[in-house]
mmCIF file of C-alpha atoms in Angstrom:
data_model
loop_
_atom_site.group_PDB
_atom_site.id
_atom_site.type_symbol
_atom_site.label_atom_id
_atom_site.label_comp_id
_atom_site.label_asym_id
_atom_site.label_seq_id
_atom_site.Cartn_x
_atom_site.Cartn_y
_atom_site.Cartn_z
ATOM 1 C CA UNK A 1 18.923 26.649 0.266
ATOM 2 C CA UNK A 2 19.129 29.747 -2.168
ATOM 3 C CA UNK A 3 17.201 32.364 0.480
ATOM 4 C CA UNK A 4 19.342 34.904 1.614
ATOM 5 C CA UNK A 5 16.769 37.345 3.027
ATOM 6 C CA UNK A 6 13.639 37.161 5.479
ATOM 7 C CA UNK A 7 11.015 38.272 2.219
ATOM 8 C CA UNK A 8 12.892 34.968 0.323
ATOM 9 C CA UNK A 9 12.589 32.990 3.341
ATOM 10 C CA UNK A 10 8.140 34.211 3.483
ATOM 11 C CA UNK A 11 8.171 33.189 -0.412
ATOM 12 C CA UNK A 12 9.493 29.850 0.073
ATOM 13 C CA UNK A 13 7.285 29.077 3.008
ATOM 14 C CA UNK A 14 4.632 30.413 0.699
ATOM 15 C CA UNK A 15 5.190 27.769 -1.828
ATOM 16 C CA UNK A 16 5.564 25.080 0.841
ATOM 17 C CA UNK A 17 2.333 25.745 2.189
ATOM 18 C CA UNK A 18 0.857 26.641 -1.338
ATOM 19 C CA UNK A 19 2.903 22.201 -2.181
ATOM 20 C CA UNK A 20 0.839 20.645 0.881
ATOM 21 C CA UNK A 21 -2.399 22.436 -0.099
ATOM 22 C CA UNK A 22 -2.434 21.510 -3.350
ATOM 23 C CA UNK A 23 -1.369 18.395 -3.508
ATOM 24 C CA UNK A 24 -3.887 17.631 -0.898
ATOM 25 C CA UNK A 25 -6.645 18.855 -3.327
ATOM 26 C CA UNK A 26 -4.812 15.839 -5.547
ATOM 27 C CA UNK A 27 -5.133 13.793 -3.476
ATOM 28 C CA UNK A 28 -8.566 14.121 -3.181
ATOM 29 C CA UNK A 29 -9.169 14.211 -6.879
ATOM 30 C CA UNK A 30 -7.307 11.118 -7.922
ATOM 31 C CA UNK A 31 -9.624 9.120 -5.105
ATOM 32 C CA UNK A 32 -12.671 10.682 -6.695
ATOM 33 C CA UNK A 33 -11.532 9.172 -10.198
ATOM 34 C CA UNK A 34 -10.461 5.832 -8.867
ATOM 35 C CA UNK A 35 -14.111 5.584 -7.534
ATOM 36 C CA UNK A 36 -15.871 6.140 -11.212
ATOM 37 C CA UNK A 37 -17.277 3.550 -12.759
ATOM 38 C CA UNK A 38 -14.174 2.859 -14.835
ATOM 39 C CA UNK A 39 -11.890 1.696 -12.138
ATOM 40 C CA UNK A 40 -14.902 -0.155 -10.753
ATOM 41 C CA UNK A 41 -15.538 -2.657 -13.452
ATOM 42 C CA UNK A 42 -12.394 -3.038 -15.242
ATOM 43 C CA UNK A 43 -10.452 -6.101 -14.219
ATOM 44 C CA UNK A 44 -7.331 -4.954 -14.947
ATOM 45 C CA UNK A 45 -7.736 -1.640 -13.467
ATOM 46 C CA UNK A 46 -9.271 -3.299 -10.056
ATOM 47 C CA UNK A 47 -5.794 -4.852 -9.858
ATOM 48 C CA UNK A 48 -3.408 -1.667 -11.190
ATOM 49 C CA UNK A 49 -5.686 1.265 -10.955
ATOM 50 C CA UNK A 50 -3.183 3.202 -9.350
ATOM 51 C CA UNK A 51 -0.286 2.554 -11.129
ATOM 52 C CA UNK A 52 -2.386 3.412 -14.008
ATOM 53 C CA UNK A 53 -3.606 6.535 -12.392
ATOM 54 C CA UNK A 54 0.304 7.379 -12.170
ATOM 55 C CA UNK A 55 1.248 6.797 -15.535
ATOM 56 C CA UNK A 56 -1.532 9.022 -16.775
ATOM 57 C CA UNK A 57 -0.756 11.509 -14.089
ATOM 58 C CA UNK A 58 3.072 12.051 -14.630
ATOM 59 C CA UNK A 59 1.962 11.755 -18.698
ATOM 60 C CA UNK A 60 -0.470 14.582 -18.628
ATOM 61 C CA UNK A 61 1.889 16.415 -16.553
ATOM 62 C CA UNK A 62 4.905 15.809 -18.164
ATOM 63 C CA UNK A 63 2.240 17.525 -21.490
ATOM 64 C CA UNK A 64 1.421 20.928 -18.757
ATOM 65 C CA UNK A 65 4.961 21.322 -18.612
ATOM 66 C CA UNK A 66 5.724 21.124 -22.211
ATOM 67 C CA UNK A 67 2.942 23.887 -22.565
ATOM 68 C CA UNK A 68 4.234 25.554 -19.840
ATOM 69 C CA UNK A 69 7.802 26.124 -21.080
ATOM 70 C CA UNK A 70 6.573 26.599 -24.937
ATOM 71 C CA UNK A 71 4.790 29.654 -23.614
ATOM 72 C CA UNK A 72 7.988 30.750 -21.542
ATOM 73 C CA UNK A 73 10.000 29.782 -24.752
ATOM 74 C CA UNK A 74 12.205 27.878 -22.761
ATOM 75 C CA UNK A 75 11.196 23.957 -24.386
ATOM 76 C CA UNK A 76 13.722 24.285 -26.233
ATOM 77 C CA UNK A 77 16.382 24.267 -23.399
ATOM 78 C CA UNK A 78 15.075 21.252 -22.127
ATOM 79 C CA UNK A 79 16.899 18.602 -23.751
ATOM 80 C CA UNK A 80 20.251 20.004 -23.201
ATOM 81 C CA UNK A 81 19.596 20.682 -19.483
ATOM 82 C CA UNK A 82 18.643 17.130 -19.431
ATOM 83 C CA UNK A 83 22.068 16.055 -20.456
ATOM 84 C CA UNK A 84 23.719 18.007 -18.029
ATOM 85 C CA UNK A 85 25.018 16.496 -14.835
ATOM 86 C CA UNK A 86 22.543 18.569 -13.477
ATOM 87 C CA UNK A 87 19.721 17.601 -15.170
ATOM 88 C CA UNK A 88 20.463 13.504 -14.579
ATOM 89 C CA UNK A 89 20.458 14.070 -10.748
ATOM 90 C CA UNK A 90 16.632 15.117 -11.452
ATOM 91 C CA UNK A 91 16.078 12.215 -13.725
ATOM 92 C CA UNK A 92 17.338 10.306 -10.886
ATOM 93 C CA UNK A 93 15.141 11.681 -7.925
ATOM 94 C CA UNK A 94 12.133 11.004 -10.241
ATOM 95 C CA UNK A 95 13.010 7.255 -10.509
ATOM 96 C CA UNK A 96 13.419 7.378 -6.761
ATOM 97 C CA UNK A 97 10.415 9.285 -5.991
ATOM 98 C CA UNK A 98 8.019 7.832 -9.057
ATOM 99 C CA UNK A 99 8.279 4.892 -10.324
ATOM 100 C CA UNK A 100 10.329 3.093 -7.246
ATOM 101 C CA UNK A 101 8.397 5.347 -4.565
ATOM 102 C CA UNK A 102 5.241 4.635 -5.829
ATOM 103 C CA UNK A 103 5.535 1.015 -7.012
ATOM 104 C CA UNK A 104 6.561 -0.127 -4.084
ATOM 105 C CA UNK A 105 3.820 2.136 -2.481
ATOM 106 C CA UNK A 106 1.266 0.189 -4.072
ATOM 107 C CA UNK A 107 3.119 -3.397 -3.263
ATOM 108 C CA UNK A 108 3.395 -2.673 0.248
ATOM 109 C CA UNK A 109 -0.356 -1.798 0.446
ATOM 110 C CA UNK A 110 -0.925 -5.168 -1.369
ATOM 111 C CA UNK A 111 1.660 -7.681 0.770
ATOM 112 C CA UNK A 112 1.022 -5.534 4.372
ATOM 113 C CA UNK A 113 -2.101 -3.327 4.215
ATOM 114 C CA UNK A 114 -2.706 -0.157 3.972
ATOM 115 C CA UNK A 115 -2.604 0.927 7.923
ATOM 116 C CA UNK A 116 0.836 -0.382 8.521
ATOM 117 C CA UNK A 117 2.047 0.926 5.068
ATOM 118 C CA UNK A 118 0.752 4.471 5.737
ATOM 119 C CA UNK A 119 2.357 4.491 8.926
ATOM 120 C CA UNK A 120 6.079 3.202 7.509
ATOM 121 C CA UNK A 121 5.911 5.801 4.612
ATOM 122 C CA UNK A 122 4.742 8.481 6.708
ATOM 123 C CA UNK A 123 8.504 8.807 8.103
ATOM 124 C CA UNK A 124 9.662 9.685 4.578
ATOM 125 C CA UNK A 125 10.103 13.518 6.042
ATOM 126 C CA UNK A 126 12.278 12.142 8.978
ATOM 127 C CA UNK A 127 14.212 10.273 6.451
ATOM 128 C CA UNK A 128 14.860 13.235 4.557
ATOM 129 C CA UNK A 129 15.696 15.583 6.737
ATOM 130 C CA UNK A 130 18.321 12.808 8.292
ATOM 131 C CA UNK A 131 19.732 12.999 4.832
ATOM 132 C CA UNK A 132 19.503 16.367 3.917
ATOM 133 C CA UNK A 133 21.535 16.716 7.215
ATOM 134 C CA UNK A 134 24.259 14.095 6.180
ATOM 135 C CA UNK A 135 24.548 15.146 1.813
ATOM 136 C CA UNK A 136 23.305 18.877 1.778
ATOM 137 C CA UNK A 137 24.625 19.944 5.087
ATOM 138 C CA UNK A 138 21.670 21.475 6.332
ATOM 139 C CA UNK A 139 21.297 21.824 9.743
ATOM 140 C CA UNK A 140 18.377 22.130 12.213
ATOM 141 C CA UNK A 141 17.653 22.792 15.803
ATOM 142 C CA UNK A 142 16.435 20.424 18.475
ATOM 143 C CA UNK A 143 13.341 22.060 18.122
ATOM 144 C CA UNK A 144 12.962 21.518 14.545
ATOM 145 C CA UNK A 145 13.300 17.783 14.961
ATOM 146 C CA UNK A 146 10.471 18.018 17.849
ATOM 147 C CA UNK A 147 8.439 19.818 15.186
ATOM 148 C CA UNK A 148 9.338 17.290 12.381
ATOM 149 C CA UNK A 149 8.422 14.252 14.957
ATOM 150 C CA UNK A 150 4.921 15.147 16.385
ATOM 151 C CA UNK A 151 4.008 16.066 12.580
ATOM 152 C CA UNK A 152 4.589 12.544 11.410
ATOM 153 C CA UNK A 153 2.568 11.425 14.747
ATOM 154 C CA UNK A 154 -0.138 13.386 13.239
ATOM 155 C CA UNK A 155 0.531 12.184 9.752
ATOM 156 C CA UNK A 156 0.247 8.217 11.348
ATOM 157 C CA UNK A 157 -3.101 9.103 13.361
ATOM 158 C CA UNK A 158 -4.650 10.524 10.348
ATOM 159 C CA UNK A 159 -4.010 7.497 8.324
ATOM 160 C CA UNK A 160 -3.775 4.223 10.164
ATOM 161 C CA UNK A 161 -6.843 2.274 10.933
ATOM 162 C CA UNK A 162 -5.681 -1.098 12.729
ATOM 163 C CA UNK A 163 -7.198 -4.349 11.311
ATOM 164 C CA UNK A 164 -9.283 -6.452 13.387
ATOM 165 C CA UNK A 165 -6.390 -9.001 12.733
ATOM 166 C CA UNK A 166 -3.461 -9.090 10.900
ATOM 167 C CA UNK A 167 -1.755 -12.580 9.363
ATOM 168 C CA UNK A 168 1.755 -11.904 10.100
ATOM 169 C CA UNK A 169 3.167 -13.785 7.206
ATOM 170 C CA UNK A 170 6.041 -13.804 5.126
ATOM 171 C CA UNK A 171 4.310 -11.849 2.881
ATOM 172 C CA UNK A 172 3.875 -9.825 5.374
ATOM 173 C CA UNK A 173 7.330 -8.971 6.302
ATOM 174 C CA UNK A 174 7.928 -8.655 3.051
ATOM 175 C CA UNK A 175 4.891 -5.645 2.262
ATOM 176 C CA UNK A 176 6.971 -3.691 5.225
ATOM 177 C CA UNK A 177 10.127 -4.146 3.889
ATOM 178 C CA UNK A 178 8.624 -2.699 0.416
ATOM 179 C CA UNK A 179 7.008 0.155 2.292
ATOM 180 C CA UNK A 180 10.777 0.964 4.124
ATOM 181 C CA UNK A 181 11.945 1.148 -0.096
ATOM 182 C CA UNK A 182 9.163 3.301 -0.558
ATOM 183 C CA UNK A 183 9.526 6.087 2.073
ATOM 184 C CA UNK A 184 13.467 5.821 1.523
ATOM 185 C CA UNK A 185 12.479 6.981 -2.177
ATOM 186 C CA UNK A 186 10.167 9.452 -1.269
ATOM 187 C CA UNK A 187 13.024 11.075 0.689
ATOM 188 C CA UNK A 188 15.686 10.453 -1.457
ATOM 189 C CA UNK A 189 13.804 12.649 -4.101
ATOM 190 C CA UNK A 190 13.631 15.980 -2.324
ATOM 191 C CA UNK A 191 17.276 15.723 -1.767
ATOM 192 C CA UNK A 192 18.549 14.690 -4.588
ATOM 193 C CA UNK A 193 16.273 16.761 -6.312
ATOM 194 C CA UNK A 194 17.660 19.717 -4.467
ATOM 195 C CA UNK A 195 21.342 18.679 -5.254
ATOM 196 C CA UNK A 196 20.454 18.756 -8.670
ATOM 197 C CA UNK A 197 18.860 22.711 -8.542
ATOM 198 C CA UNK A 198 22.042 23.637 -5.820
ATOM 199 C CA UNK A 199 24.510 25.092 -8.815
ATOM 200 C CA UNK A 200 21.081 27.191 -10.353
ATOM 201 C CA UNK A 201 22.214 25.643 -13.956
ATOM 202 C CA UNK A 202 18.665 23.903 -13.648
ATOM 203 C CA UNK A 203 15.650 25.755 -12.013
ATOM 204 C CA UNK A 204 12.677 24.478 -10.539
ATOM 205 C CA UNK A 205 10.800 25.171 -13.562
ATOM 206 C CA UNK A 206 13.437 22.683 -15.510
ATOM 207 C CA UNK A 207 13.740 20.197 -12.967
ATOM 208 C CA UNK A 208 10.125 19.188 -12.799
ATOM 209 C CA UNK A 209 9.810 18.970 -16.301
ATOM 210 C CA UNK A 210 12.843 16.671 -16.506
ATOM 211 C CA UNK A 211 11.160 14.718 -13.414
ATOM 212 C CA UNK A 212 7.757 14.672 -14.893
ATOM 213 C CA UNK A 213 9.287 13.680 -18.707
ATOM 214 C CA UNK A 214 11.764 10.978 -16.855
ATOM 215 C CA UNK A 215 8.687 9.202 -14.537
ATOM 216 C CA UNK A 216 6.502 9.197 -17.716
ATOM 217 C CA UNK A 217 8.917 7.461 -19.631
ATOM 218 C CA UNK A 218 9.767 4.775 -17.409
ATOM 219 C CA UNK A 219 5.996 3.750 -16.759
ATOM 220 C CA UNK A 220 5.129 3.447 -19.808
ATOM 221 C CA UNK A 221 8.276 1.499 -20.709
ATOM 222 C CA UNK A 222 8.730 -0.778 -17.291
ATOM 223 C CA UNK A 223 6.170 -0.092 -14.619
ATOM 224 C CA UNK A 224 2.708 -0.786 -16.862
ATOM 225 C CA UNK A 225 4.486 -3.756 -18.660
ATOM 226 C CA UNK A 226 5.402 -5.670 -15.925
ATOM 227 C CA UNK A 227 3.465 -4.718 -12.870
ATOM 228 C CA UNK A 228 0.054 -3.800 -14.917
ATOM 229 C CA UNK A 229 0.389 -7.206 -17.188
ATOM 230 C CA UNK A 230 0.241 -4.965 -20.038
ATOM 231 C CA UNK A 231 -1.874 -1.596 -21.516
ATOM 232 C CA UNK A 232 -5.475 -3.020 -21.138
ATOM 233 C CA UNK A 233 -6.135 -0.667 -17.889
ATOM 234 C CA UNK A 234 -4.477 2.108 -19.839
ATOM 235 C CA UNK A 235 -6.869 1.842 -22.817
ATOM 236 C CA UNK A 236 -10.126 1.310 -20.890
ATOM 237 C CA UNK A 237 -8.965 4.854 -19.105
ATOM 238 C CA UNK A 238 -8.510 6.600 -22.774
ATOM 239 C CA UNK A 239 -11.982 4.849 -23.383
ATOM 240 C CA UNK A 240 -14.012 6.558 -21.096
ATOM 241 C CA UNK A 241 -14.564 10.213 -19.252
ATOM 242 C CA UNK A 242 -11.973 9.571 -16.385
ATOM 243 C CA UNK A 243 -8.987 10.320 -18.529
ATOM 244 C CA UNK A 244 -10.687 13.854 -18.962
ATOM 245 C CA UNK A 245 -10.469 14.043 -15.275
ATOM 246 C CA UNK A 246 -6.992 13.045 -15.134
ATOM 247 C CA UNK A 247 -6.214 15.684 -17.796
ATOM 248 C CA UNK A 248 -7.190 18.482 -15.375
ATOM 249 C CA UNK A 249 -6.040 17.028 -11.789
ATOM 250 C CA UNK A 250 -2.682 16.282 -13.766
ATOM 251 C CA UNK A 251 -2.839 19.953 -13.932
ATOM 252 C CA UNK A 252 -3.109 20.682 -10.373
ATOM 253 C CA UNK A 253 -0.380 18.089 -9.605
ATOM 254 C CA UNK A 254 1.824 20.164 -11.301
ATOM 255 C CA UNK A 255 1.006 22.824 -9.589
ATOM 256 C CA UNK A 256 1.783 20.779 -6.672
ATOM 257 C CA UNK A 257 5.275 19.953 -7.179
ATOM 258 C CA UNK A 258 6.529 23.183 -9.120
ATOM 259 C CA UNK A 259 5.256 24.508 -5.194
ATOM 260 C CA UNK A 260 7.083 21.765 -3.777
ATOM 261 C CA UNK A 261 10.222 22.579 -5.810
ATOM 262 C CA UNK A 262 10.553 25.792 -5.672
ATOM 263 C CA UNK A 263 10.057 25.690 -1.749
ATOM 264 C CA UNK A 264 12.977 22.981 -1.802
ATOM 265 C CA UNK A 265 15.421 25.461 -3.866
ATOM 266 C CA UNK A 266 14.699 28.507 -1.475
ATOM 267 C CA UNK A 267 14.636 27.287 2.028
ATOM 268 C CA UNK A 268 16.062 23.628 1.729
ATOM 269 C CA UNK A 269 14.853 20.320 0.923
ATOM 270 C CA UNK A 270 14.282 19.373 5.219
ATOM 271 C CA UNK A 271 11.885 22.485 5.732
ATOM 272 C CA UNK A 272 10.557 21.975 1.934
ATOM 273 C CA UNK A 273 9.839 17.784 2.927
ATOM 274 C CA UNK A 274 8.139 19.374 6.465
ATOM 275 C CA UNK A 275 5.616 21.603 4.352
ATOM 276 C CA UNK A 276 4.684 18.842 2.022
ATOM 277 C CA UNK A 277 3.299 16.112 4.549
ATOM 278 C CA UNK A 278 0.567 18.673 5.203
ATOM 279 C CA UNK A 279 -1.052 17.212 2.471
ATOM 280 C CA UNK A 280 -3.111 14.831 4.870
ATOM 281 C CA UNK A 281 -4.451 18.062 6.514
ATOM 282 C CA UNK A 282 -5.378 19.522 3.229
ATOM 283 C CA UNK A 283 -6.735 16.143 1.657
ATOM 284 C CA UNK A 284 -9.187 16.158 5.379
ATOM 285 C CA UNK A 285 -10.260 19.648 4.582
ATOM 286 C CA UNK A 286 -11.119 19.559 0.612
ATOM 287 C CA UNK A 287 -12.900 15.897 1.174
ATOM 288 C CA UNK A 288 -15.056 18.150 3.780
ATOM 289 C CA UNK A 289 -15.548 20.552 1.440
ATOM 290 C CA UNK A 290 -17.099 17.993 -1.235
ATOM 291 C CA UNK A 291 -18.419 16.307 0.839
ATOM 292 C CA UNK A 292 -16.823 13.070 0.704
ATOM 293 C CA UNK A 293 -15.820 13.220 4.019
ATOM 294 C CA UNK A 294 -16.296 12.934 7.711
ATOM 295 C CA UNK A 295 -15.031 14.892 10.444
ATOM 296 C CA UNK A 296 -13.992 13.593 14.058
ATOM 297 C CA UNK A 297 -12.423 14.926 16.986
ATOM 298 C CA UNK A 298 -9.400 11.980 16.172
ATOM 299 C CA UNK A 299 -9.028 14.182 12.707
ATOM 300 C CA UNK A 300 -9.393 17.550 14.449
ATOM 301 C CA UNK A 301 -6.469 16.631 17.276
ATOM 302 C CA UNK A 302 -4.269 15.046 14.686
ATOM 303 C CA UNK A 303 -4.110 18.229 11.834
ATOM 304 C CA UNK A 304 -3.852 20.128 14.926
ATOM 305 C CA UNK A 305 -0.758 18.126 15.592
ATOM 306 C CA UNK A 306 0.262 18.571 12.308
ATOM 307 C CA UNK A 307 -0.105 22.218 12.150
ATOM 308 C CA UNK A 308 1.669 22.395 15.597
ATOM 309 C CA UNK A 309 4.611 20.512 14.229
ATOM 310 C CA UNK A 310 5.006 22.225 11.072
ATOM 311 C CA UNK A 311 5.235 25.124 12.854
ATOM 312 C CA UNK A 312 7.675 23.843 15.017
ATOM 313 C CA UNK A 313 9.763 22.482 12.252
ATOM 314 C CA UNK A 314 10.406 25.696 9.870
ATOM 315 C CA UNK A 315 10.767 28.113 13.055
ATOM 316 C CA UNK A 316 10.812 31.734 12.041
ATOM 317 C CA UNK A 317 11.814 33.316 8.953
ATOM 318 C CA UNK A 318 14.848 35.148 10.675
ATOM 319 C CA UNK A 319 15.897 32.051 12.405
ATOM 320 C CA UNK A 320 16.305 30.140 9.485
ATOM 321 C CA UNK A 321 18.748 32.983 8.092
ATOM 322 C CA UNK A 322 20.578 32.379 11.069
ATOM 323 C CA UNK A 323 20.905 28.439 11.047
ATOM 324 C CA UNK A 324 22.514 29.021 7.318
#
């Protein structure tokens, strides 16, 4: 945590906010593509659509960074930054956080279902905060961890949608233990990532590009090949309109984690994971807006919940200076 006054402490709950909003809008976006005709009729994208959908999505972003830092004639710095000690500890929280976060994201949804696997992943902000405590020695109140709790309640209420009946299997057993790997990668990111930016030799800016570059690379050379069975659900994407769509909502994903990032550096990866998971409210409210969703009083009492545990979980600007 790099804040040192109560206007840094505003700007980083700025981006945090500014993270969960956007990546909500995402969120949204990617389900809207996934639902075109493409993913629809494809046979190998019925099977790996999302995986597919990531590789494209860390691509295209890994291709808004490279724009990003051209303009800001910094590209140049980023190969030596990504040989720095520095710079590997963000190549490692994007294998944690892509590749193994998601993969096993998508396998747990497979072996267990989706309900139980959105409730096991939605303690990934628990899990980080627990670690961010124990490697990054930041500390939080009671309170904080009250906050931190009855947000992931809300998280779980929002997403899980018990089954009529569930074959408890060991496949079964085995789709929770893969969502456990997933939220424990998901968590591991933000911290690591935020060890990586502690020194300031790599900047928020640097870092995702490293993470973006790092994800992209190991897709395409591990994740499609073995888990997709091969490039045929990549090239029906380049094929048709979607990967237009993927193009721009690669661009708001960026958006997303340079938010993300930069609230991380400024007030800590534990508040930084705590602003994040407001995604699900965000994803609620911009599926309203298009009209691809419904509203309920279950949704309305758990983004309240969320809301009221964010809020919880930050605390005030000036008490945050003084837990430091």
């Amino acid at each position: 945590m790099k804040a040192t006054t109560i206007s840094d402490v505003k700007r980083g709950y700025i981006w945090g906010i500014t993270s969960g909003m956007s990546w909500g809008l995402d969120t949204v976006l990617i389900g809207l593509i996934m639902s075109t005709t493409t993913f629809a009729t494809s046979t190998s994208l019925l099977v790996s659509g999302a995986l597919v959908c990531s590789f494209f999505h860390d691509g295209f972003a890994t291709v808004w960074m490279s724009l990003f830092l051209t303009v800001k004639k910094r590209i140049k710095c980023l190969l030596p930054k990504l040989r720095t000690r520095d710079g590997l500890f963000c190549v490692l929280g994007a294998l944690l956080g892509g590749p193994i976060g998601m993969s096993f994201y998508m396998l747990a949804i497979e072996k267990a279902g989706p309900a139980y696997t959105a409730t096991i992943t939605s303690s990934y902000p628990a899990l980080g905060v627990a670690l961010a405590f124990i490697f990054l020695h930041e500390k939080l109140p009671i309170r904080s961890w009250l906050g931190l709790i009855i947000c992931i309640l809300g998280v779980i209420g929002v997403g899980y949608e018990p089954s009529a009946a569930v074959a408890v299997s060991s496949t079964f057993f085995v789709g929770i233990l893969y969502a456990v790997i997933s939220a424990l990668g998901w968590a591991l990111e933000s911290v690591v990532c935020a060890y990586g930016m502690k020194s300031g030799n790599v900047d928020p800016e640097m870092a995702l590009a490293i993470r973006e570059l790092s994800s992209f690379v190991i897709y395409a050379s591990f994740i499609i090949p073995v888990f997709c069975e091969g490039y045929s659900g990549v090239l029906d994407v380049l094929t048709s309109m979607s990967v237009i769509w993927l193009l721009l909502t690669a661009c708001v994903g960026v958006f997303s984690y340079l938010a993300w990032y930069k609230a991380i550096d400024t007030i800590g990866a534990s508040r930084g994971v705590s602003f994040n998971i407001t995604y699900s409210f965000w994803a609620i409210v911009f599926s309203w807006i298009m009209g691809n969703g419904e509203f309920s009083l279950k949704l309305l009492g758990c983004c309240l919940l969320i809301i009221v545990g964010v809020s919880l979980a930050v605390g005030k600007p000036k008490d945050v200076l003084l837990q430091t």
